[in-house]
């Protein structure tokens, strides 16, 4: 820090102490409890504004579930990690800070740095990688970028929230070494390198203690060992104990207005159950956070003027291309030949209706979405592109979307309109005070989702509901269903609010002919609930055509084209927050579509629109496979850039891609008797594949570009390596040089090799470039369970300069004391 920075830190500290000195016990404890769903209370007497929080990590939704104030939607975090570029992650963070400031948000609830322990993890798409070093590097860049813009982050979910099944109650049993060397490691790196202003503790337990009450991991490790000086915020509804939380280092219990803090915490202090000093520590942490983001009078914000504006659309497009991973490119079929007369058949429902982001709390509503069909239609000459559905991955009812224009109208018991608001889809998700202007929980008796639907296809359309309570459903002025949906057996707190989807009626409709739709929900009495919310959905499913006919149409289109591009995808019912997957298969008849198209067109390119690994049983039968993850709002434009060679696919796999589900080394995500044993220890991801001698479909770090690279020279010292590479191809390109360490003879149990560092380089045709990559001291250390500390393991190591794990280009030996 510069002397000027240190001086400003002292001013902030003085302002915090001055404000703190004016607070009584009741005000202190209120300050630690959410006042509503997304903010902490203001304290005008000390010049404290309400601290406003918002979900991330791919955008900043703000405090309302609405598209009235759109958000930039960036590619999924796994895509960001696939770029292997912390500087790019920092640019993404700066854009999100810009979005947060625009929406009046002080704290972004991101990034998610849990690991890809298993490919079945439901929020796999929201995490970066299976590797702790790569996760820490990308997370540090992201946090640094957000905080460059003067906005706080809450690095989450501390710790062990690596799956969704029973996440609210599960006890994840993790031995000390894997806990330190794998799961805590990204958090430690981010605290050390980016100094985050916030952290979020998870729902789950670790080794018998709930994370919002975990004195050892929060007080001793996070704060004591690592020196974290920010605010510790609970995951939403994760705080369950007043004394346990405050003594365990939890500063803020969210959401409000009813939490285990506030009056309950003041009472615990007065009863002698909690020392007031514990409350004081938490209050200082919250005031320090407010000072840093400019919400405390008399304290200079860390960033007083916003950085230079960022073009959100342009950066979203760049990120999507940089994160795209080309895992197969037989005979250089990509980039596509765009000479005159060449034609492309674009196939798959996901090419038309792109899935650009994951579900759950990561949802944002962008101003626009560029689908693959949109992107290629704009980029190719007229007449060069044909389209066929081929196969639709969505076989279940989903919130009304394509063709629907909807509003939600709130009425009182007399039918008088209290307020209304636009809906981005048929899903209503109002939590806390997120209600249309004029509406209140006390006055609302009903909410009607109504509007117009213009079908794209003629035939029998299915309509349904999701939610708990009484409903009336009408289409075209005719009541189709009226009834009450009772609660089921959902265990996740958010799934319990939403219930399960149910089909209610089918209606024959004609393509292009508008029809009025209405779903009225009877609002129950919520006065006794600690958190009031309205969650229900109008669901729809388009007519189902014969799957064989759809595939046959796609085959004919592919047969007539020079190149066939098939887009396959997962759906929100397959891959989302709140549940884990049970297998890795693509939904619907998408595998059959790919096989049929590849049989008639040798130039078949498959684009995989999924946030995490899926089985690709046809991968050796197609010419190219491109992984685009959930590519964000500009995904279709970026896809056109990559396919047509305007830019190079810049990504490398941040997670190992299994050949089949049976090969995945860790598939246990379901607890037994409330406990989930991390019995694999240190061996997840590529570490496990190497240990068991199993070849994946595509290894960790793999990814192809549009040029070739020669690795010329490797020089090694005890703390760094230098690698010289040459672009031997005909066009400029980017290479990610990866450095792995492999002990030659090991006296302790460790993986056979692990990532120690990486660097991204660019060069023109025939150009050589050198890069220096630091070898961190931690790369040579293990957590010694006997002494409860880090221990350096001396000996001889093979240093591998690699294109991917297992694709070693140069080696050298290094002796370490």
Short mmCIF file of N, CA, C and O in Angstrom, two decimals, residues 329-409:
data_model
loop_
_atom_site.label_atom_id
_atom_site.label_comp_id
_atom_site.label_asym_id
_atom_site.label_seq_id
_atom_site.Cartn_x
_atom_site.Cartn_y
_atom_site.Cartn_z
N UNK A 329 -11.08 -31.09 -33.29
CA UNK A 329 -11.13 -30.36 -34.56
C UNK A 329 -10.44 -31.20 -35.63
O UNK A 329 -9.34 -30.91 -36.09
N UNK A 330 -11.13 -32.25 -36.05
CA UNK A 330 -10.59 -33.19 -37.00
C UNK A 330 -10.37 -32.52 -38.36
O UNK A 330 -11.27 -31.89 -38.91
N UNK A 331 -9.15 -32.67 -38.89
CA UNK A 331 -8.80 -32.15 -40.21
C UNK A 331 -9.04 -30.66 -40.33
O UNK A 331 -9.25 -30.14 -41.44
N UNK A 332 -9.03 -29.94 -39.21
CA UNK A 332 -9.17 -28.49 -39.26
C UNK A 332 -10.49 -28.02 -39.84
O UNK A 332 -10.53 -27.01 -40.56
N UNK A 333 -11.58 -28.72 -39.52
CA UNK A 333 -12.88 -28.31 -40.06
C UNK A 333 -13.26 -26.91 -39.57
O UNK A 333 -13.99 -26.18 -40.25
N UNK A 334 -12.77 -26.53 -38.41
CA UNK A 334 -12.94 -25.16 -37.92
C UNK A 334 -11.61 -24.43 -38.02
O UNK A 334 -10.55 -25.01 -37.79
N UNK A 335 -11.67 -23.12 -38.37
CA UNK A 335 -12.86 -22.33 -38.66
C UNK A 335 -13.52 -22.74 -39.97
O UNK A 335 -12.88 -23.32 -40.86
N UNK A 336 -14.81 -22.43 -40.07
CA UNK A 336 -15.58 -22.85 -41.24
C UNK A 336 -15.09 -22.15 -42.50
O UNK A 336 -14.66 -21.00 -42.47
N UNK A 337 -15.18 -22.86 -43.58
CA UNK A 337 -14.90 -22.30 -44.90
C UNK A 337 -16.09 -21.43 -45.30
O UNK A 337 -17.20 -21.93 -45.46
N UNK A 338 -15.86 -20.15 -45.43
CA UNK A 338 -16.96 -19.22 -45.75
C UNK A 338 -16.89 -18.71 -47.19
O UNK A 338 -17.46 -17.68 -47.51
N UNK A 339 -16.19 -19.44 -48.04
CA UNK A 339 -16.11 -19.01 -49.45
C UNK A 339 -17.50 -19.06 -50.08
O UNK A 339 -18.42 -19.70 -49.58
N UNK A 340 -17.64 -18.36 -51.20
CA UNK A 340 -18.94 -18.19 -51.85
C UNK A 340 -19.62 -19.53 -52.12
O UNK A 340 -18.97 -20.49 -52.57
N UNK A 341 -20.89 -19.58 -51.78
CA UNK A 341 -21.68 -20.77 -52.07
C UNK A 341 -21.67 -21.82 -50.99
O UNK A 341 -22.45 -22.78 -51.05
N UNK A 342 -20.82 -21.70 -49.98
CA UNK A 342 -20.77 -22.69 -48.90
C UNK A 342 -21.97 -22.51 -47.99
O UNK A 342 -22.39 -21.39 -47.68
N UNK A 343 -22.55 -23.62 -47.55
CA UNK A 343 -23.77 -23.56 -46.76
C UNK A 343 -23.60 -24.26 -45.42
O UNK A 343 -22.78 -25.18 -45.27
N UNK A 344 -24.41 -23.83 -44.46
CA UNK A 344 -24.39 -24.37 -43.10
C UNK A 344 -25.81 -24.73 -42.69
O UNK A 344 -26.74 -23.92 -42.86
N UNK A 345 -25.99 -25.92 -42.15
CA UNK A 345 -27.26 -26.31 -41.54
C UNK A 345 -27.08 -26.22 -40.03
O UNK A 345 -26.23 -26.89 -39.45
N UNK A 346 -27.87 -25.37 -39.39
CA UNK A 346 -27.84 -25.20 -37.94
C UNK A 346 -29.00 -26.00 -37.35
O UNK A 346 -30.16 -25.80 -37.74
N UNK A 347 -28.70 -26.86 -36.39
CA UNK A 347 -29.68 -27.84 -35.92
C UNK A 347 -29.73 -27.86 -34.40
O UNK A 347 -28.71 -27.64 -33.72
N UNK A 348 -30.93 -28.13 -33.87
CA UNK A 348 -31.11 -28.23 -32.43
C UNK A 348 -31.98 -27.11 -31.89
O UNK A 348 -31.81 -25.95 -32.26
N UNK A 349 -32.90 -27.46 -30.99
CA UNK A 349 -33.76 -26.45 -30.39
C UNK A 349 -32.95 -25.42 -29.61
O UNK A 349 -33.31 -24.24 -29.55
N UNK A 350 -31.82 -25.84 -29.04
CA UNK A 350 -30.99 -24.92 -28.26
C UNK A 350 -30.31 -23.89 -29.13
O UNK A 350 -29.82 -22.88 -28.61
N UNK A 351 -30.26 -24.11 -30.44
CA UNK A 351 -29.70 -23.10 -31.34
C UNK A 351 -30.65 -21.92 -31.47
O UNK A 351 -30.22 -20.78 -31.69
N UNK A 352 -31.94 -22.18 -31.32
CA UNK A 352 -32.95 -21.12 -31.43
C UNK A 352 -33.25 -20.50 -30.07
O UNK A 352 -33.38 -19.28 -29.93
N UNK A 353 -33.39 -21.34 -29.05
CA UNK A 353 -33.72 -20.89 -27.70
C UNK A 353 -32.54 -21.19 -26.79
O UNK A 353 -32.50 -22.19 -26.09
N UNK A 354 -31.56 -20.31 -26.83
CA UNK A 354 -30.30 -20.57 -26.14
C UNK A 354 -30.48 -20.53 -24.63
O UNK A 354 -31.25 -19.73 -24.09
N UNK A 355 -29.75 -21.40 -23.94
CA UNK A 355 -29.64 -21.31 -22.49
C UNK A 355 -28.35 -20.59 -22.17
O UNK A 355 -27.26 -21.13 -22.34
N UNK A 356 -28.44 -19.34 -21.73
CA UNK A 356 -27.26 -18.50 -21.61
C UNK A 356 -26.74 -18.39 -20.19
O UNK A 356 -25.64 -17.90 -19.97
N UNK A 357 -27.53 -18.84 -19.19
CA UNK A 357 -27.05 -18.79 -17.81
C UNK A 357 -27.70 -19.91 -17.01
O UNK A 357 -28.69 -20.49 -17.42
N UNK A 358 -27.11 -20.20 -15.85
CA UNK A 358 -27.65 -21.23 -14.99
C UNK A 358 -28.85 -20.72 -14.21
O UNK A 358 -29.20 -19.54 -14.25
N UNK A 359 -29.51 -21.61 -13.48
CA UNK A 359 -30.70 -21.23 -12.76
C UNK A 359 -30.41 -20.85 -11.32
O UNK A 359 -29.28 -20.72 -10.89
N UNK A 360 -31.50 -20.64 -10.57
CA UNK A 360 -31.39 -20.34 -9.15
C UNK A 360 -31.02 -18.90 -8.88
O UNK A 360 -31.38 -17.99 -9.62
N UNK A 361 -30.27 -18.68 -7.81
CA UNK A 361 -29.95 -17.33 -7.37
C UNK A 361 -29.04 -16.59 -8.34
O UNK A 361 -28.91 -15.37 -8.26
N UNK A 362 -28.42 -17.31 -9.28
CA UNK A 362 -27.55 -16.66 -10.26
C UNK A 362 -28.33 -16.02 -11.41
O UNK A 362 -27.73 -15.41 -12.29
N UNK A 363 -29.65 -16.15 -11.40
CA UNK A 363 -30.46 -15.64 -12.51
C UNK A 363 -30.42 -14.12 -12.59
O UNK A 363 -30.59 -13.42 -11.59
N UNK A 364 -30.20 -13.61 -13.80
CA UNK A 364 -30.37 -12.19 -14.10
C UNK A 364 -31.18 -12.08 -15.39
O UNK A 364 -31.36 -13.06 -16.11
N UNK A 365 -31.64 -10.87 -15.67
CA UNK A 365 -32.50 -10.65 -16.83
C UNK A 365 -31.85 -9.65 -17.76
O UNK A 365 -31.93 -8.44 -17.55
N UNK A 366 -31.18 -10.13 -18.83
CA UNK A 366 -30.48 -9.22 -19.74
C UNK A 366 -31.45 -8.49 -20.66
O UNK A 366 -32.59 -8.92 -20.88
N UNK A 367 -30.96 -7.39 -21.19
CA UNK A 367 -31.77 -6.60 -22.12
C UNK A 367 -32.02 -7.35 -23.42
O UNK A 367 -33.06 -7.20 -24.05
N UNK A 368 -31.04 -8.18 -23.80
CA UNK A 368 -31.19 -8.97 -25.01
C UNK A 368 -30.40 -10.27 -24.85
O UNK A 368 -29.49 -10.36 -24.03
N UNK A 369 -30.78 -11.25 -25.66
CA UNK A 369 -30.05 -12.51 -25.73
C UNK A 369 -29.82 -12.84 -27.20
O UNK A 369 -30.76 -12.86 -27.98
N UNK A 370 -28.55 -13.07 -27.55
CA UNK A 370 -28.20 -13.45 -28.92
C UNK A 370 -28.05 -14.96 -28.96
O UNK A 370 -27.11 -15.52 -28.38
N UNK A 371 -28.97 -15.64 -29.62
CA UNK A 371 -28.92 -17.10 -29.74
C UNK A 371 -27.93 -17.49 -30.83
O UNK A 371 -27.54 -16.65 -31.66
N UNK A 372 -27.53 -18.77 -30.90
CA UNK A 372 -26.71 -19.21 -32.03
C UNK A 372 -27.37 -18.93 -33.38
O UNK A 372 -26.69 -18.53 -34.34
N UNK A 373 -28.68 -19.10 -33.46
CA UNK A 373 -29.38 -18.79 -34.71
C UNK A 373 -29.28 -17.31 -35.04
O UNK A 373 -29.04 -16.94 -36.20
N UNK A 374 -29.45 -16.46 -34.04
CA UNK A 374 -29.30 -15.02 -34.26
C UNK A 374 -27.89 -14.69 -34.73
O UNK A 374 -27.69 -13.93 -35.68
N UNK A 375 -26.90 -15.24 -34.01
CA UNK A 375 -25.51 -14.90 -34.31
C UNK A 375 -25.07 -15.33 -35.69
O UNK A 375 -24.44 -14.57 -36.43
N UNK A 376 -25.39 -16.57 -36.06
CA UNK A 376 -24.97 -17.06 -37.37
C UNK A 376 -25.80 -16.44 -38.49
O UNK A 376 -25.27 -16.20 -39.59
N UNK A 377 -27.06 -16.15 -38.25
CA UNK A 377 -27.87 -15.48 -39.27
C UNK A 377 -27.29 -14.11 -39.60
O UNK A 377 -27.28 -13.69 -40.76
N UNK A 378 -26.81 -13.40 -38.58
CA UNK A 378 -26.24 -12.08 -38.81
C UNK A 378 -24.87 -12.15 -39.47
O UNK A 378 -24.49 -11.23 -40.21
N UNK A 379 -24.12 -13.23 -39.23
CA UNK A 379 -22.74 -13.30 -39.71
C UNK A 379 -22.60 -13.91 -41.09
O UNK A 379 -21.64 -13.61 -41.81
N UNK A 380 -23.53 -14.78 -41.48
CA UNK A 380 -23.41 -15.48 -42.76
C UNK A 380 -24.19 -14.76 -43.86
O UNK A 380 -25.19 -14.08 -43.57
N UNK A 381 -23.77 -14.93 -45.10
CA UNK A 381 -24.51 -14.30 -46.21
C UNK A 381 -25.93 -14.87 -46.30
O UNK A 381 -26.20 -16.00 -45.89
N UNK A 382 -26.82 -14.09 -46.87
CA UNK A 382 -28.19 -14.53 -47.04
C UNK A 382 -28.22 -15.80 -47.88
O UNK A 382 -27.54 -15.91 -48.90
N UNK A 383 -29.00 -16.77 -47.43
CA UNK A 383 -29.12 -18.03 -48.14
C UNK A 383 -28.10 -19.07 -47.76
O UNK A 383 -28.20 -20.23 -48.20
N UNK A 384 -27.11 -18.70 -46.94
CA UNK A 384 -26.06 -19.65 -46.57
C UNK A 384 -26.45 -20.51 -45.37
O UNK A 384 -25.78 -21.51 -45.09
N UNK A 385 -27.51 -20.14 -44.64
CA UNK A 385 -27.86 -20.83 -43.40
C UNK A 385 -29.28 -21.38 -43.47
O UNK A 385 -30.21 -20.68 -43.86
N UNK A 386 -29.42 -22.65 -43.09
CA UNK A 386 -30.74 -23.24 -42.88
C UNK A 386 -30.84 -23.69 -41.44
O UNK A 386 -29.82 -23.93 -40.78
N UNK A 387 -32.08 -23.83 -40.97
CA UNK A 387 -32.29 -24.22 -39.57
C UNK A 387 -33.37 -25.28 -39.46
O UNK A 387 -34.39 -25.22 -40.16
N UNK A 388 -33.13 -26.25 -38.56
CA UNK A 388 -34.15 -27.24 -38.22
C UNK A 388 -34.03 -27.56 -36.73
O UNK A 388 -32.93 -27.57 -36.17
N UNK A 389 -35.17 -27.82 -36.08
CA UNK A 389 -35.18 -28.09 -34.65
C UNK A 389 -34.41 -29.37 -34.33
O UNK A 389 -33.59 -29.41 -33.40
N UNK A 390 -34.67 -30.43 -35.04
CA UNK A 390 -33.92 -31.68 -34.86
C UNK A 390 -34.27 -32.43 -33.60
O UNK A 390 -34.72 -33.57 -33.65
N UNK A 391 -34.03 -31.83 -32.45
CA UNK A 391 -34.37 -32.44 -31.16
C UNK A 391 -34.49 -31.34 -30.13
O UNK A 391 -33.73 -30.37 -30.16
N UNK A 392 -35.44 -31.50 -29.22
CA UNK A 392 -35.68 -30.50 -28.19
C UNK A 392 -35.33 -31.10 -26.83
O UNK A 392 -35.93 -32.10 -26.42
N UNK A 393 -34.34 -30.52 -26.13
CA UNK A 393 -33.97 -31.08 -24.82
C UNK A 393 -35.03 -30.87 -23.76
O UNK A 393 -35.03 -31.55 -22.73
N UNK A 394 -35.92 -29.92 -23.98
CA UNK A 394 -36.93 -29.59 -22.97
C UNK A 394 -38.15 -30.45 -23.16
O UNK A 394 -38.91 -30.27 -24.12
N UNK A 395 -38.37 -31.37 -22.26
CA UNK A 395 -39.51 -32.28 -22.34
C UNK A 395 -40.50 -32.04 -21.21
O UNK A 395 -41.45 -32.78 -21.05
N UNK A 396 -40.25 -31.00 -20.41
CA UNK A 396 -41.10 -30.73 -19.27
C UNK A 396 -41.62 -29.30 -19.33
O UNK A 396 -41.06 -28.43 -20.01
N UNK A 397 -42.67 -29.05 -18.60
CA UNK A 397 -43.20 -27.70 -18.47
C UNK A 397 -42.16 -26.78 -17.84
O UNK A 397 -41.47 -27.16 -16.88
N UNK A 398 -42.04 -25.57 -18.39
CA UNK A 398 -41.13 -24.57 -17.85
C UNK A 398 -41.87 -23.23 -17.78
O UNK A 398 -42.91 -23.04 -18.41
N UNK A 399 -41.35 -22.26 -17.00
CA UNK A 399 -42.03 -20.96 -16.93
C UNK A 399 -42.25 -20.36 -18.32
O UNK A 399 -41.37 -20.39 -19.18
N UNK A 400 -43.46 -19.86 -18.54
CA UNK A 400 -43.84 -19.29 -19.83
C UNK A 400 -42.81 -18.26 -20.26
O UNK A 400 -42.45 -17.37 -19.49
N UNK A 401 -42.35 -18.37 -21.52
CA UNK A 401 -41.24 -17.52 -21.96
C UNK A 401 -41.45 -17.07 -23.40
O UNK A 401 -42.07 -16.04 -23.66
N UNK A 402 -40.97 -17.87 -24.37
CA UNK A 402 -41.02 -17.47 -25.77
C UNK A 402 -42.46 -17.26 -26.22
O UNK A 402 -43.30 -18.13 -26.09
N UNK A 403 -42.73 -16.05 -26.74
CA UNK A 403 -44.06 -15.74 -27.25
C UNK A 403 -45.00 -15.15 -26.23
O UNK A 403 -46.10 -14.72 -26.60
N UNK A 404 -44.62 -15.12 -24.97
CA UNK A 404 -45.48 -14.58 -23.91
C UNK A 404 -45.08 -13.14 -23.57
O UNK A 404 -43.90 -12.83 -23.45
N UNK A 405 -46.07 -12.28 -23.40
CA UNK A 405 -45.87 -10.95 -22.83
C UNK A 405 -46.78 -10.86 -21.61
O UNK A 405 -48.01 -10.88 -21.74
N UNK A 406 -46.17 -10.76 -20.43
CA UNK A 406 -46.92 -10.95 -19.19
C UNK A 406 -46.70 -9.81 -18.21
O UNK A 406 -45.63 -9.18 -18.17
N UNK A 407 -47.73 -9.57 -17.40
CA UNK A 407 -47.63 -8.68 -16.25
C UNK A 407 -48.24 -9.39 -15.06
O UNK A 407 -49.04 -10.33 -15.21
N UNK A 408 -47.88 -8.96 -13.87
CA UNK A 408 -48.48 -9.46 -12.64
C UNK A 408 -49.31 -8.35 -12.03
O UNK A 408 -48.79 -7.25 -11.79
N UNK A 409 -50.57 -8.63 -11.78
CA UNK A 409 -51.50 -7.63 -11.24
C UNK A 409 -51.89 -8.05 -9.83
O UNK A 409 -52.43 -9.15 -9.61
#
